[in-house]
Coordinates of C-alpha atoms and ligand atoms in Angstrom, one line a residue:
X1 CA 278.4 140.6 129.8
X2 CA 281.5 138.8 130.1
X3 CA 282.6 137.2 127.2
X4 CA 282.5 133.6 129.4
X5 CA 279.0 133.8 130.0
X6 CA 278.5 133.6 126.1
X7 CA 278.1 130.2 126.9
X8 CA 275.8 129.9 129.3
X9 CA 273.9 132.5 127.4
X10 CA 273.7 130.0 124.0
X11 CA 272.4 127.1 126.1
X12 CA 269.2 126.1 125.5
X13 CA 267.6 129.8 124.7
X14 CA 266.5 130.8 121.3
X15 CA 267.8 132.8 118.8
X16 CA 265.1 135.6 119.3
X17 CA 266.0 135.9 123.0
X18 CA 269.4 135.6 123.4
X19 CA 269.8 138.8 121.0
X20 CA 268.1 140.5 123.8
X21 CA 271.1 139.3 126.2
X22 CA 273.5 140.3 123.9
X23 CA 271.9 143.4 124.3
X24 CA 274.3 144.7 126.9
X25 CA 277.8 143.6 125.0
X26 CA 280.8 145.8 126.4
X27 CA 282.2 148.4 123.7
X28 CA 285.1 145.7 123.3
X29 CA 282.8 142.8 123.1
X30 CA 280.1 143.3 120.7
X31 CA 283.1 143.6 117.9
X32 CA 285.2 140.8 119.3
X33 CA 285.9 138.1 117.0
X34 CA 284.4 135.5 119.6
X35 CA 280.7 138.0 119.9
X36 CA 280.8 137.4 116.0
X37 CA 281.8 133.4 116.1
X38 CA 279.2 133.2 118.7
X39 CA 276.4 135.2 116.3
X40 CA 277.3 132.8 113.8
X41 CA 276.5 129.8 115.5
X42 CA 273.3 131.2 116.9
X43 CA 272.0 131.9 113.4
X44 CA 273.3 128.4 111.9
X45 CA 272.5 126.5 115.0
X46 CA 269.0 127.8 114.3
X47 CA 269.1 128.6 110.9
X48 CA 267.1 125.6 109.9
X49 CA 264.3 125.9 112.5
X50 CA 263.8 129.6 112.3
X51 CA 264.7 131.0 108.8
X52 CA 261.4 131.6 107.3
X53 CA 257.7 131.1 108.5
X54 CA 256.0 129.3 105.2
X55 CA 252.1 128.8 104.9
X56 CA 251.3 126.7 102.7
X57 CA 247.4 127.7 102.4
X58 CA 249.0 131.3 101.1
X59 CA 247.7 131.7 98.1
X60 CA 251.6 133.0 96.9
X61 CA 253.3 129.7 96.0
X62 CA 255.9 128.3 98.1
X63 CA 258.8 129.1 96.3
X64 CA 257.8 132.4 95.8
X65 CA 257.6 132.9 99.8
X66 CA 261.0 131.1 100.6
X67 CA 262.5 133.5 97.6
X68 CA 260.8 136.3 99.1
X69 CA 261.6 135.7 102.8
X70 CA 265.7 134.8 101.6
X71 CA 266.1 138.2 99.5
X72 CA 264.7 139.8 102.6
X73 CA 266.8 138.4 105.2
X74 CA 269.9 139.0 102.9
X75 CA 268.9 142.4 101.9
X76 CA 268.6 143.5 106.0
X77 CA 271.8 141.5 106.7
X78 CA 270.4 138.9 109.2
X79 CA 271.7 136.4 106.4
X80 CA 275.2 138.1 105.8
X81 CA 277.4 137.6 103.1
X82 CA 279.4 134.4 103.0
X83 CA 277.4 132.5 105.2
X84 CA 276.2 129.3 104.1
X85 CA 272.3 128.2 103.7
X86 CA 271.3 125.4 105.1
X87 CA 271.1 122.1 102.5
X88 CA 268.2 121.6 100.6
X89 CA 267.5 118.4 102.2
X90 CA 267.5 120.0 105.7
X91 CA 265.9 123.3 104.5
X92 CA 263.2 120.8 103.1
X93 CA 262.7 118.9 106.0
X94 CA 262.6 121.7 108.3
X95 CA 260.4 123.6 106.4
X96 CA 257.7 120.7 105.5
X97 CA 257.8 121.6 101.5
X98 CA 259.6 118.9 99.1
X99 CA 263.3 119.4 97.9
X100 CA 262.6 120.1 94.3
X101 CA 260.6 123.6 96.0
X102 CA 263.7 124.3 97.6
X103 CA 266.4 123.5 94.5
X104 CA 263.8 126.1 92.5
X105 CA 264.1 128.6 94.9
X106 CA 267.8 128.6 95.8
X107 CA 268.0 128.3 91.6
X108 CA 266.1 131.7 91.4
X109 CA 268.2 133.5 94.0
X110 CA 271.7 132.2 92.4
X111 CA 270.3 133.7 89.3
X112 CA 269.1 137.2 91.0
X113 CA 272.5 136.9 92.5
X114 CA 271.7 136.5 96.2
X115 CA 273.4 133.1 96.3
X116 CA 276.2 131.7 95.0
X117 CA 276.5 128.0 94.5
X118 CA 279.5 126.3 95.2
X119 CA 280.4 122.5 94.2
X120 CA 280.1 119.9 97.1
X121 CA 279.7 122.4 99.7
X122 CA 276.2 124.4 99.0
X123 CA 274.3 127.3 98.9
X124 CA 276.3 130.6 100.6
X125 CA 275.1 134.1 100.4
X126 CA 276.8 136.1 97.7
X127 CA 279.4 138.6 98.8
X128 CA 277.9 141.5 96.7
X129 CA 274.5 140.9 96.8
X130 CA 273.4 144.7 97.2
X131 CA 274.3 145.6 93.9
X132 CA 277.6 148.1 93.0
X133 CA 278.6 150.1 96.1
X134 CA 279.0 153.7 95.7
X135 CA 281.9 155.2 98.1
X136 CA 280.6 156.8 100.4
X137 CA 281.9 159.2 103.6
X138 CA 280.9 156.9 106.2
X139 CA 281.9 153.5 106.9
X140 CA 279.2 151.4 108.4
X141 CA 281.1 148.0 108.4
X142 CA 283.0 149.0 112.0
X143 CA 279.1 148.6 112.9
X144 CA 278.0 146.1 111.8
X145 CA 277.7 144.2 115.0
X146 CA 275.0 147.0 117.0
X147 CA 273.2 147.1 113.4
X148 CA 272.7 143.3 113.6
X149 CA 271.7 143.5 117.2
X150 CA 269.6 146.7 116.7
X151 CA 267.5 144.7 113.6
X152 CA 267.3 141.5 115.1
X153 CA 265.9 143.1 117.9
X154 CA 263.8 144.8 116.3
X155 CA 262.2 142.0 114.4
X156 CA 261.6 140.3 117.3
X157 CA 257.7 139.3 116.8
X158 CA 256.7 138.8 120.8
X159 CA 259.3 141.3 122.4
X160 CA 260.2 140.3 125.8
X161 CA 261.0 143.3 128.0
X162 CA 264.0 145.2 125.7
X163 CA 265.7 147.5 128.5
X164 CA 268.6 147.0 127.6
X165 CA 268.0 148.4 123.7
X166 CA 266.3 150.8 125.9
X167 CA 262.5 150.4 124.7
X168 CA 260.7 150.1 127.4
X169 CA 256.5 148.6 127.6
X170 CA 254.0 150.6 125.9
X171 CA 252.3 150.1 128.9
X172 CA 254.9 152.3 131.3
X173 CA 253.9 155.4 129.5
X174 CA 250.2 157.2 129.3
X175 CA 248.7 157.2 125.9
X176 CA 245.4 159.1 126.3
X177 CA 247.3 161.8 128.0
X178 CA 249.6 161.8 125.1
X179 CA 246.8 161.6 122.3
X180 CA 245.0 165.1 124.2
X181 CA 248.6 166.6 124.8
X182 CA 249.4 166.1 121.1
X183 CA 246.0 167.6 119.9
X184 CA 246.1 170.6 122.1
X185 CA 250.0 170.9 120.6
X186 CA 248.5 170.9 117.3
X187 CA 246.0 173.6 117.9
X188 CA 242.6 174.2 116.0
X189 CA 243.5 175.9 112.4
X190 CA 247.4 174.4 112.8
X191 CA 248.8 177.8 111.6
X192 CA 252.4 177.4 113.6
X193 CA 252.1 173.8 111.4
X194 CA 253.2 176.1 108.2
X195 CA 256.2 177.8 109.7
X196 CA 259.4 176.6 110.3
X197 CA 259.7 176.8 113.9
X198 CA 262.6 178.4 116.2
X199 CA 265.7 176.4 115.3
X200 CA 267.1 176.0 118.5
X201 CA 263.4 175.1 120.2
X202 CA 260.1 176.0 120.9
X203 CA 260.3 178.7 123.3
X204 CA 258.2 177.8 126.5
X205 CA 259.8 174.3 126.1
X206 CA 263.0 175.4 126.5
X207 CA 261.4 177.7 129.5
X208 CA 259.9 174.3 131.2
X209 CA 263.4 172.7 130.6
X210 CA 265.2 175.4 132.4
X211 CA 263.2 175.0 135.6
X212 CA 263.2 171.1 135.0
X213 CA 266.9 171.2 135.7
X214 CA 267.0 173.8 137.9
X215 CA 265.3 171.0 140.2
X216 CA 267.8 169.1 139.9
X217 CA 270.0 171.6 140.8
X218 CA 271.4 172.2 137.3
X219 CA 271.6 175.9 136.9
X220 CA 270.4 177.4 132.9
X221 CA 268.9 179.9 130.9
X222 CA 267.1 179.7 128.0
X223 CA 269.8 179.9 125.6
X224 CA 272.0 176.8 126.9
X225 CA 269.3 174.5 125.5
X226 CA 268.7 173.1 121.9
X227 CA 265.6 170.7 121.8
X228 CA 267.3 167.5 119.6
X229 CA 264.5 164.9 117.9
X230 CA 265.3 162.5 120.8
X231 CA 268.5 161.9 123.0
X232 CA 269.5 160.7 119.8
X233 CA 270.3 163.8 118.1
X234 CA 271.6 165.5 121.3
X235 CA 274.5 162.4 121.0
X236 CA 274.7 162.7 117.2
X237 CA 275.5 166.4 117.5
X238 CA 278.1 166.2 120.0
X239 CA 279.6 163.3 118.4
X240 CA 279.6 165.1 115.4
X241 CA 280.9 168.1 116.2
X242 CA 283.9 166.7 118.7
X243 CA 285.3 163.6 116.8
X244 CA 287.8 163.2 114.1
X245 CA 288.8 160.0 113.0
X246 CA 291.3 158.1 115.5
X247 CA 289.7 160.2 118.5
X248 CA 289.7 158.4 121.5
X249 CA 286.3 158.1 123.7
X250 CA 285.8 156.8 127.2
X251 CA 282.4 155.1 127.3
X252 CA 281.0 152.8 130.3
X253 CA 281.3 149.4 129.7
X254 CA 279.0 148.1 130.1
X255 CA 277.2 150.8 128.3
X256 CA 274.6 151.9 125.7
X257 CA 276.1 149.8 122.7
X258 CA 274.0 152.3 120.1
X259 CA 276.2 155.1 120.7
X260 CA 279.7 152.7 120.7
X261 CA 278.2 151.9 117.2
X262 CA 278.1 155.3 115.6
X263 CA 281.3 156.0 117.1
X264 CA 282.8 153.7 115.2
X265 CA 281.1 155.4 111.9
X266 CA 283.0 158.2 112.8
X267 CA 286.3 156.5 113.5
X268 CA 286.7 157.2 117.0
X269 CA 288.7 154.7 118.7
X270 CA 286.3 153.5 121.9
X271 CA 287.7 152.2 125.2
X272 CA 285.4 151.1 127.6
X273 CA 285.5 152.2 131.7
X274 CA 284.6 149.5 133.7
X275 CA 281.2 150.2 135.6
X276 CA 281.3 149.2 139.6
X277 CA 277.7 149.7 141.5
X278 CA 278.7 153.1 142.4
X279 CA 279.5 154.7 138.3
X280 CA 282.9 154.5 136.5
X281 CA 285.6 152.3 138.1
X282 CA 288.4 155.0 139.2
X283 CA 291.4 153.7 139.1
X284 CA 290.5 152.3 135.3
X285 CA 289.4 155.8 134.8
X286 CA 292.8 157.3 136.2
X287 CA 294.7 154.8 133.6
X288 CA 292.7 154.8 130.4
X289 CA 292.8 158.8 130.5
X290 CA 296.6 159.2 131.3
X291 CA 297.4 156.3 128.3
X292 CA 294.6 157.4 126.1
X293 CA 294.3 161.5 127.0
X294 CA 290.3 160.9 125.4
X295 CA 288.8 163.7 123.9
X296 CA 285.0 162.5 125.2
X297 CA 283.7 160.1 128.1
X298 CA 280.3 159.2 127.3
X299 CA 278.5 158.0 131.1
X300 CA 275.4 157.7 132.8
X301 CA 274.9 158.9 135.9
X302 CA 271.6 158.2 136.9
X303 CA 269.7 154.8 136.7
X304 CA 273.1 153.5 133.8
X305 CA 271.7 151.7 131.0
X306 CA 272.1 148.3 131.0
X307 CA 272.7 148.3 134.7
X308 CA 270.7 150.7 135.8
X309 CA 273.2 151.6 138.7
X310 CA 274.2 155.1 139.7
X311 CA 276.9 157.2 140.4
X312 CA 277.8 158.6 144.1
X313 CA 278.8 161.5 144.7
X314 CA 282.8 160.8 145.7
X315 CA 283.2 158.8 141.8
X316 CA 281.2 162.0 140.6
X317 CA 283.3 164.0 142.2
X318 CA 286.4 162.7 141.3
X319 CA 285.2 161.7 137.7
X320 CA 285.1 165.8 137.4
X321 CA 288.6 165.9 138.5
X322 CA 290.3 163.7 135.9
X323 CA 288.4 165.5 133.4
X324 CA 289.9 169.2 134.5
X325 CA 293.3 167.4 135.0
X326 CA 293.2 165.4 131.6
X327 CA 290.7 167.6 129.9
X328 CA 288.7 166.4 127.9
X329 CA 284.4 166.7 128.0
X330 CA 282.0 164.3 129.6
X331 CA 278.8 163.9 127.7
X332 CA 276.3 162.9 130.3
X333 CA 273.4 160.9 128.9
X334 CA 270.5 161.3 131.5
X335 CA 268.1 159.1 129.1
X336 CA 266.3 157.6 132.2
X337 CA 266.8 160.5 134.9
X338 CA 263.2 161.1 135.3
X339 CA 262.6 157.6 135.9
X340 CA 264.8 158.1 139.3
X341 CA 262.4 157.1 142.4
X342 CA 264.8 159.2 144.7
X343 CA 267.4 161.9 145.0
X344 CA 270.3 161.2 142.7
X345 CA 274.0 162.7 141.8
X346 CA 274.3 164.1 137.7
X347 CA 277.6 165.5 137.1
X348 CA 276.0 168.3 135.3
X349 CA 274.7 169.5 139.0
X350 CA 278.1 169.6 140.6
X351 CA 280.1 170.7 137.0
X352 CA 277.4 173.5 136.5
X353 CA 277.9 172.2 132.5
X354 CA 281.7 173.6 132.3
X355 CA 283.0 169.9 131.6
X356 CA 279.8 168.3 131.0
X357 CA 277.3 168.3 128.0
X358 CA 274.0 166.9 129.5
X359 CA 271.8 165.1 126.8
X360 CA 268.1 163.8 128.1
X361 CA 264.7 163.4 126.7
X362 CA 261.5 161.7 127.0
X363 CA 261.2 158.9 125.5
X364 CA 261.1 157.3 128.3
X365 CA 258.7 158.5 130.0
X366 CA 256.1 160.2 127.7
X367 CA 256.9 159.1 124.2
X368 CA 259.6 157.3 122.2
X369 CA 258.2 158.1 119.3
X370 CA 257.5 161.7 119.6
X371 CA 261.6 162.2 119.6
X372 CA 261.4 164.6 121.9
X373 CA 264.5 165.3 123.5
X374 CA 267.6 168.1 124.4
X375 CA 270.9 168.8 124.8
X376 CA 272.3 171.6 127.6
X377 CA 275.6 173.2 127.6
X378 CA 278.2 176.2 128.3
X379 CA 277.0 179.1 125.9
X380 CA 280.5 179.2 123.6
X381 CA 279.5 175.2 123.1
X382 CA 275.6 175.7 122.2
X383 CA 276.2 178.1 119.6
X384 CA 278.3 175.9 117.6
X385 CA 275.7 173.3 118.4
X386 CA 273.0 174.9 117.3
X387 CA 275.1 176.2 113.9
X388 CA 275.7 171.8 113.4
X389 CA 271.9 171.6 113.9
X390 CA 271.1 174.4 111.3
X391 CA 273.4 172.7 108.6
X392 CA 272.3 169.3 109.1
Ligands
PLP1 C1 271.2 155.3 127.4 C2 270.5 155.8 126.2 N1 270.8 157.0 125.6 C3 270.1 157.4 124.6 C4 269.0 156.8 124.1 C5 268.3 157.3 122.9 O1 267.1 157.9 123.3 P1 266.1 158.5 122.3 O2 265.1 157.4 122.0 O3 265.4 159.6 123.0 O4 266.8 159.0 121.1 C6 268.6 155.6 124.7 C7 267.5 154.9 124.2 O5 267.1 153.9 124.6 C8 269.4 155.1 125.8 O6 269.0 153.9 126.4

């Protein structure tokens, strides 16, 4: 979404629902300094009208619940540190409980260490709430901004339709069928349950997968696939296994903000491709690789999440091209492939997976929650996949 429609976005829609439009921030937006100004003044703008639900015929006193509900909100991050509460007058009013409730609570949380008081100004969240940080490996901070998208989304009460976090209605997908597909999985005495089974995938899976892309013209055997617990995995691997630190990676833009998150826990360097209607924008393309010589472009071919475009086969074509010329790997996420009404273009069909590491799944069409998904690749590539799966 271009950053000047921020605007248009804030007016007049709640909080709760214009996280959902933010949903689709390019790699360059969702960190900008104006994404966070604007996630600022969305919270305090409706701070007071939506920080807490209070019920007052609960039989947990008051300032028990508003203590309860501020550690929470802290603790997740939706309150983050440094920001300021709102008064106690206006929390009061707002919240229909008297002021002396609200100095008691506030009182409580200063002396927990949530908040920190400070003269003439207020109540602002402490900076090290979360108790003594260990060091560790990773750095979440560069991701801050998907995590706060990802949770606020995710505590949305009444979701809207979420396509562009990718969750799609319960009611798209078939639960009975899932429900007797699950039990026949399981089986009657649930022996296999007991075994660790075959680390790079059940067997007559893998089997079904192989003809499953062989119809979309996407030519396998058995041994290029590793089943991954969702598309999730499949992304984590490769991310894992290609990236060091100051890496650059191509991703569309916009694009599937989740995976521009955890590439910034790795410390890759991200630089979004413009999307046209027809996939990546070319001549962009034909720039950012000679400046940035990426070692990864992360794209969607079919049905591009958030806009659900996809690629022809001339950008396909010449996509392939840049990425012999300038070598480096295209991941290609084929999350909503199946989803495809018609006859569509993957790069994996006309690479035959030299260049390209195809990830896909099913969560969006038979489960989310079941994580089922895969990864397919050239056989030098899935071995060291597999061995990253083993250790991890
Ligand atoms: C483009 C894209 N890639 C990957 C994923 C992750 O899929 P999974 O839930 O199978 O891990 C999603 C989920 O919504 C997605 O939209």
């Amino acid at each position: 979404m271009p950053i000047s429609k921020l605007k248009a976005v804030e007016v007049g829609i709640p909080a709760s629902e214009s996280v959902v439009n933010l949903l689709s921030l390019s790699p360059l937006q969702v960190n900008s300094p104006c994404v966070t100004r604007f996630r600022l003044r969305l919270l305090m703008a409706n701070a007071p009208m939506r920080l807490l639900t209070l019920n007052p015929s609960d039989t947990l006193p008051l300032t028990d619940q508003i203590v309860d509900g501020l550690r929470k909100r802290i603790t997740q991050r939706a309150l983050r540190a440094g920001m300021r509460l709102p008064s106690i007058r206006h929390f009061a009013k707002t919240h229909q409980v008297s002021a002396a409730t609200v100095v008691q609570a506030y009182d409580r949380l200063v002396e927990d260490g949530y908040l920190v008081p400070r003269r003439g100004s207020g109540f602002y969240v402490a900076r090290n709430s979360r108790g003594r940080k260990l060091r560790s490996r990773i750095d979440l901070a560069p991701a801050e901004d998907t995590l706060w998208i990802l949770r606020s989304a995710l505590q949305q009460q009444h979701p809207v339709i979420r396509a562009g976090a990718g969750w799609l209605p319960p009611s798209w997908l078939d639960g009975k069928l899932i429900v007797q597909g699950v039990s026949r999985a399981v089986g009657k005495d649930g022996s296999h349950l007991l075994e660790y089974g075959e680390p790079q995938g059940f067997s007559p899976l893998r089997k079904q997968l192989v003809h499953k892309l062989a119809k979309s013209g996407i030519k396998t055997d058995i041994d290029q696939i590793i089943t991954t617990h969702g598309v999730s995995q499949a992304i984590d691997l490769v991310c894992r296994y290609f990236i060091h630190p100051g890496d650059v990676v191509l991703v569309d833009d916009p694009g599937y903000y989740v995976t521009f998150g955890y590439l910034k826990t790795l410390g890759a360097t991200i630089v979004g491709v413009p999307r046209t209607p027809d996939g990546p924008d070319l001549s962009a393309l034909e720039s950012l690789v000679t400046t940035h010589q990426p070692k990864l472009f992360f794209t969607m071919s079919v049905l591009h999440n958030p806009t659900g475009t996809d690629m022809n086969q001339a950008t396909a074509h010449r996509v392939l091209q840049l990425a012999e010329k300038r070598n480096f790997i295209i991941v290609e996420d084929d999350a909503y492939g199946d989803l495809h009404p018609g006859v569509a273009t993957r790069l994996s069909t006309l690479d035959q997976l030299q260049r390209v590491v195809y990830v896909s799944g099913f969560s969006k069409t038979v489960s989310p929650d079941l994580r089922s998904g895969f990864l397919a690749a050239r056989h030098d590539l899935v071995q060291d996949l597999l061995d990253l799966k083993l250790l991890s």
